[in-house]
Short mmCIF file of C-alpha atoms in Angstrom, two decimals:
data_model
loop_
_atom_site.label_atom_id
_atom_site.label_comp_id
_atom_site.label_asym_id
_atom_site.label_seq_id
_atom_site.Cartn_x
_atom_site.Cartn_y
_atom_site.Cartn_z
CA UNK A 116 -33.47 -23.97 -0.83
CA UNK A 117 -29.80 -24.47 -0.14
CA UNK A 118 -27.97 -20.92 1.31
CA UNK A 119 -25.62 -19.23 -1.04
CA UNK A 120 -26.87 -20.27 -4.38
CA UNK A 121 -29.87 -17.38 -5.22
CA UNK A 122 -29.74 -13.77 -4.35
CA UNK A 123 -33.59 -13.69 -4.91
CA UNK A 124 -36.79 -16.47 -5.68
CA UNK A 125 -40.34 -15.64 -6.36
CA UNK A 126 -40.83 -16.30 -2.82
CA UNK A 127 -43.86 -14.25 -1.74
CA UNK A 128 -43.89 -12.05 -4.69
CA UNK A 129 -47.12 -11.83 -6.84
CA UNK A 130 -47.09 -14.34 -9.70
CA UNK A 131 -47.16 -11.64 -12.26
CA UNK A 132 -44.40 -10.04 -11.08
CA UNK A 133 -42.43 -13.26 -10.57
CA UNK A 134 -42.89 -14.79 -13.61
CA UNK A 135 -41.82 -11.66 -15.85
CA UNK A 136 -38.38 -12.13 -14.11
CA UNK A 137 -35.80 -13.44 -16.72
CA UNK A 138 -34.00 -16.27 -15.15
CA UNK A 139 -35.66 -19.08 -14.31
CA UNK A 140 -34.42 -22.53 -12.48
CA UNK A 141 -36.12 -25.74 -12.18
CA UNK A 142 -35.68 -29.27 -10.91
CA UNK A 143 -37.90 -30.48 -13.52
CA UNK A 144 -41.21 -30.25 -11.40
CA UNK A 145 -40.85 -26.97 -9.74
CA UNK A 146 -39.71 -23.35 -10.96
CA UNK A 147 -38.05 -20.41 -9.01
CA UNK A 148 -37.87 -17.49 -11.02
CA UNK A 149 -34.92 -15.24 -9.93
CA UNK A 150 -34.16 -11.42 -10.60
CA UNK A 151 -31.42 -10.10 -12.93
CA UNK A 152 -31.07 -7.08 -11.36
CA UNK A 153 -27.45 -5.90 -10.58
CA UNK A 154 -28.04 -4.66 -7.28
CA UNK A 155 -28.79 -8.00 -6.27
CA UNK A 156 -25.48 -10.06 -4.67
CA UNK A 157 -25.31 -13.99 -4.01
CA UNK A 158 -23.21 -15.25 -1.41
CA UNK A 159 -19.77 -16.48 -1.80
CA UNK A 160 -20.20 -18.76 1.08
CA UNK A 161 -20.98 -22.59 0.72
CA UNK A 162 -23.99 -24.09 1.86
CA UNK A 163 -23.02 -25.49 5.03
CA UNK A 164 -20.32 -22.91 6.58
CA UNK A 165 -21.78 -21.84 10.04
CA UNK A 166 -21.28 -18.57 10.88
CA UNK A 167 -20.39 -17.35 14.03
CA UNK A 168 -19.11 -13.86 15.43
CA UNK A 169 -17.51 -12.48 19.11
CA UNK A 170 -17.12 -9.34 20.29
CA UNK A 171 -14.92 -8.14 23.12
CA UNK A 172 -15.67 -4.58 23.98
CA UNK A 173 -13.92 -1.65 25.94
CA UNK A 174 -10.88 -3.72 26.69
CA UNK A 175 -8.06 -1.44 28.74
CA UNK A 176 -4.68 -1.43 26.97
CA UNK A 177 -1.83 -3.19 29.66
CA UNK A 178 1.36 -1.70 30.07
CA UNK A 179 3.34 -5.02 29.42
CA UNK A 180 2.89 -7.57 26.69
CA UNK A 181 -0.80 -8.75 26.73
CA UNK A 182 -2.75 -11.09 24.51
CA UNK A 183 -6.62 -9.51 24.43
CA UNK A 184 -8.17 -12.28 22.25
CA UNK A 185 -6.99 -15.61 20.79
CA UNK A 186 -9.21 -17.84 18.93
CA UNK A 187 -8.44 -21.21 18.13
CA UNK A 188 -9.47 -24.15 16.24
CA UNK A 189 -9.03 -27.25 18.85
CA UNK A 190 -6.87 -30.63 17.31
CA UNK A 191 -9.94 -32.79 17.61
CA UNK A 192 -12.34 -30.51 16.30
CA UNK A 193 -12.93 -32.24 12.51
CA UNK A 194 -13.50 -28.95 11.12
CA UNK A 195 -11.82 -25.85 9.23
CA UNK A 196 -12.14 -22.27 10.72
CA UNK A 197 -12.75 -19.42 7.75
CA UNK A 198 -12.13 -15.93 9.14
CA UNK A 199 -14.55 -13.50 7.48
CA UNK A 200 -13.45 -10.07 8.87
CA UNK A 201 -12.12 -8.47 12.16
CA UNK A 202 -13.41 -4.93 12.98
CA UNK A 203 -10.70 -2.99 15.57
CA UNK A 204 -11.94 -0.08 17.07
CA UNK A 205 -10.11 1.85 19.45
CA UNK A 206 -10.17 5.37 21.51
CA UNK A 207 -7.84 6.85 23.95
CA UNK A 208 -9.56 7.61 27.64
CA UNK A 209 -7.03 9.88 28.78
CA UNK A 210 -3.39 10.77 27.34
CA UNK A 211 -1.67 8.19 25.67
CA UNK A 212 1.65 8.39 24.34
CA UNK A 213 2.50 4.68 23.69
CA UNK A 214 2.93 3.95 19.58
CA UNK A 215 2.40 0.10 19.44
CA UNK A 216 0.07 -1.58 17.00
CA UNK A 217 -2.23 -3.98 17.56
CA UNK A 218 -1.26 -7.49 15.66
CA UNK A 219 -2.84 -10.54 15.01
CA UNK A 220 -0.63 -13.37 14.62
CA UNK A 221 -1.09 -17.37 13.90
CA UNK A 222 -0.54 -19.69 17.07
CA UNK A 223 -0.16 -23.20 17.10
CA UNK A 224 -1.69 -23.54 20.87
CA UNK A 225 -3.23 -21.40 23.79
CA UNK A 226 -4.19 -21.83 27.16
CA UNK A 227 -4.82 -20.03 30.67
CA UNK A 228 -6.60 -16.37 30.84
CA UNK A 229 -10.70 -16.94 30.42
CA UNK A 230 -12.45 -19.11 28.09
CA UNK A 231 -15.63 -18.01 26.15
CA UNK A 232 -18.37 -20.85 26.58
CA UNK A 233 -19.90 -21.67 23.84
CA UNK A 234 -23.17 -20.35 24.52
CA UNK A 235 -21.47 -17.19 24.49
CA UNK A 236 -20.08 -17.20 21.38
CA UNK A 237 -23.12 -15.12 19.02
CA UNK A 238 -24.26 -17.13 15.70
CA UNK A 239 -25.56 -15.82 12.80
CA UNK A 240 -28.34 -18.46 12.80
CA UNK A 241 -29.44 -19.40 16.16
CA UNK A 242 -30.75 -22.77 15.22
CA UNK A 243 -27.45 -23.84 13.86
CA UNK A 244 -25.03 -25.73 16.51
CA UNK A 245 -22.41 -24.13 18.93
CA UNK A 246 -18.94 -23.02 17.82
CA UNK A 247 -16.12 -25.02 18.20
CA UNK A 248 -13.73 -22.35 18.40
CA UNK A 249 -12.06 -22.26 21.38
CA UNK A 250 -12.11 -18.34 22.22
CA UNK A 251 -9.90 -16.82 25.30
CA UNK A 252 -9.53 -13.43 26.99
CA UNK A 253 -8.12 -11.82 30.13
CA UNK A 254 -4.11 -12.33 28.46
CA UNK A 255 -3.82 -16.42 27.68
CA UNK A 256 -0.74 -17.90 26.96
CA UNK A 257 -0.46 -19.14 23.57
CA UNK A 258 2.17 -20.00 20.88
CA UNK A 259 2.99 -17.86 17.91
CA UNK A 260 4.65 -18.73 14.88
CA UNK A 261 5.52 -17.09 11.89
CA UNK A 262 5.19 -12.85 11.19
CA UNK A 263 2.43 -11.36 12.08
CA UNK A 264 -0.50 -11.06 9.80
CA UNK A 265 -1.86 -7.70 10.15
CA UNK A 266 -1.66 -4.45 12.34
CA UNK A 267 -3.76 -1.75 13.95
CA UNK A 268 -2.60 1.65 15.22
CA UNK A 269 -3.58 2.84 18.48
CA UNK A 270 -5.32 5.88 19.66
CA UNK A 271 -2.31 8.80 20.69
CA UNK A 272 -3.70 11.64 22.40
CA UNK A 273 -2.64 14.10 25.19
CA UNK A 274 -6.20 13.87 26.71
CA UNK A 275 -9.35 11.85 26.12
CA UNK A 276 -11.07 11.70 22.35
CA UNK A 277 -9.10 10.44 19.89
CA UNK A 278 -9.82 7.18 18.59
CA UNK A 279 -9.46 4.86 15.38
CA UNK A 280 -12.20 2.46 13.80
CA UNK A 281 -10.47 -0.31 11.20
CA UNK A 282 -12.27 -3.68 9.42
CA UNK A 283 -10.15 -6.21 8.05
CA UNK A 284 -11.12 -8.43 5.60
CA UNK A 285 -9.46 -11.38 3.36
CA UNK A 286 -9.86 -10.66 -1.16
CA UNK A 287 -13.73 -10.85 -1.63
CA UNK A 288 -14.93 -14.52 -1.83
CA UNK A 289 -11.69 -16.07 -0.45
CA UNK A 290 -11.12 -17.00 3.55
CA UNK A 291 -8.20 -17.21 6.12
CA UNK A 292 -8.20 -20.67 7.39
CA UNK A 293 -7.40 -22.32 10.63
CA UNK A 294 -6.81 -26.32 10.51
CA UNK A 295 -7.22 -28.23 13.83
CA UNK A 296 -4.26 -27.24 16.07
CA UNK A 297 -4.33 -23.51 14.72
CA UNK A 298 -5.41 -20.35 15.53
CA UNK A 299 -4.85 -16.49 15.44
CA UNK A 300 -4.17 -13.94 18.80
CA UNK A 301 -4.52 -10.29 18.91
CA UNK A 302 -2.13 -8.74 21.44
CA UNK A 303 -0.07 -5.74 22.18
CA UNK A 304 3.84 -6.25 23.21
CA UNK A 305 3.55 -2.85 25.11
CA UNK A 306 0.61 -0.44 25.75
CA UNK A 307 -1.05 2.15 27.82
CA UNK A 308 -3.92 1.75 30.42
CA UNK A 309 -5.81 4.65 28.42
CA UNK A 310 -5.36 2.99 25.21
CA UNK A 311 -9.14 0.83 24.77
CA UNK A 312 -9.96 -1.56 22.48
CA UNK A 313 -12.84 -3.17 21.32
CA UNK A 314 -12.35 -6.54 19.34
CA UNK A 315 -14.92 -7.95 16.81
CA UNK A 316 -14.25 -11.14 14.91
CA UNK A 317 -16.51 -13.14 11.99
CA UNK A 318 -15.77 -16.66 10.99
CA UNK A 319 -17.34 -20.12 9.86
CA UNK A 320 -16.82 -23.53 10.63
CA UNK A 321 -17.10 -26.10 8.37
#
C-alpha cells in the first residue's frame, strides 16, 4: 500500500472488528476497511518523498561571523528538497552577554568547512537511498541571497543554565523548497564561546 494515502487498514486486526469499520476501499478484488475515527491523521506527504533528518549537537557559539550548518541541494541533483521542520535548541555554559539571533538564510552555493557523508546523514526509512543533500559544518563558505528567513534568540545569562528550545515549521501540509543550485545556512554574524547550539533539521527529497 502506497505511504500517505490511509491513516489505518484492517491490517492485523480481527475480521470482526475490521469489517464493522465504516469506510471501506477496494480495487475491485480486494478490500481494506479503514477507521473513521478522528484521532486518526493521514499524511500530507506524497508517496515517494524520502525523508531524511541531521542533527548537529552541542555546537560552541564563535565570537566572529560563523556559519554552523548549511544544507544544500547540489545543481545536478534532479531532485527538489522539502524542508519539514528545524528544531534550535540552545543553553548558555557560562555568562553570555552577546544578543544575536540565530538565522537561517537561502544560499545559492557553499563550499569549504566539513562535509556530512552521506551515510551520515539519518533516514527515516533505512531501506530507502542516501540523501543528496549536500550538508556542511565547521563554518563553510557559502552565498546568501535575499533576507533572512527566520530567527532564533540565544541563551543570555551571567552564569551557566539558561537556555532556549524552538521548532520551526512551514503552514501544515505545505513545504519550503530548495531547487538544484539552492540551499539554506544557519549562522551567527557575532556570538559568544558560551553560547551552544544544537541544530536539528527534517526534509525530503523528491
Amino acid at each position: 500500500m502506497p505511504r500517505g494515502l490511509i491513516a489505518a487498514s484492517n491490517q492485523g486486526a480481527p475480521a470482526t472488528l475490521a469489517n464493522g469499520w465504516p469506510v471501506k476501499i477496494t480495487d475491485g478484488q480486494h478490500t481494506a476497511a479503514v477507521s473513521s475515527d478522528g484521532r486518526l491523521l493521514t499524511s500530507v506527504a506524497p508517496e515517494n518523498y524520502q525523508f531524511y533528518f541531521y542533527s548537529a549537537i552541542d555546537l560552541p557559539g564563535v565570537v566572529a561571523a560563523n556559519n554552523f550548518v548549511s544544507i544544500f541541494n547540489p545543481a545536478n541533483s534532479g531532485k527538489t528538497i522539502s524542508f519539514f521542520a528545524l528544531a534550535i535548541d540552545s543553553f548558555a555554559s557560562g555568562s553570555s552577554g552577546t544578543a544575536v539571533s540565530l538565522k537561517v538564510d537561502r544560499i545559492t552555493a557553499a563550499s569549504g568547512g566539513t562535509v556530512i557523508t552521506a551515510a551520515n546523514i539519518n533516514k527515516l526509512i533505512t531501506i530507502e537511498t542516501d540523501s543528496i543533500a549536500d550538508v556542511r559544518v565547521g563554518n563553510p563558505t557559502v552565498t546568501k541571497v535575499g533576507s533572512s528567513l527566520y530567527s532564533w534568540p540565544p541563551p543570555l545569562a551571567t552564569g551557566s543554565g539558561a537556555g532556549s528550545v524552538t521548532t520551526s515549521t512551514p503552514p501544515p501540509g505545505q513545504g519550503f523548497f530548495c531547487l538544484p543550485g539552492q540551499g539554506i545556512v544557519l549562522s551567527t554574524s557575532s556570538g559568544n564561546v558560551n553560547q551552544v547550539w544544537s541544530i536539528k533539521a527534517t526534509w525530503a527529497e523528491f
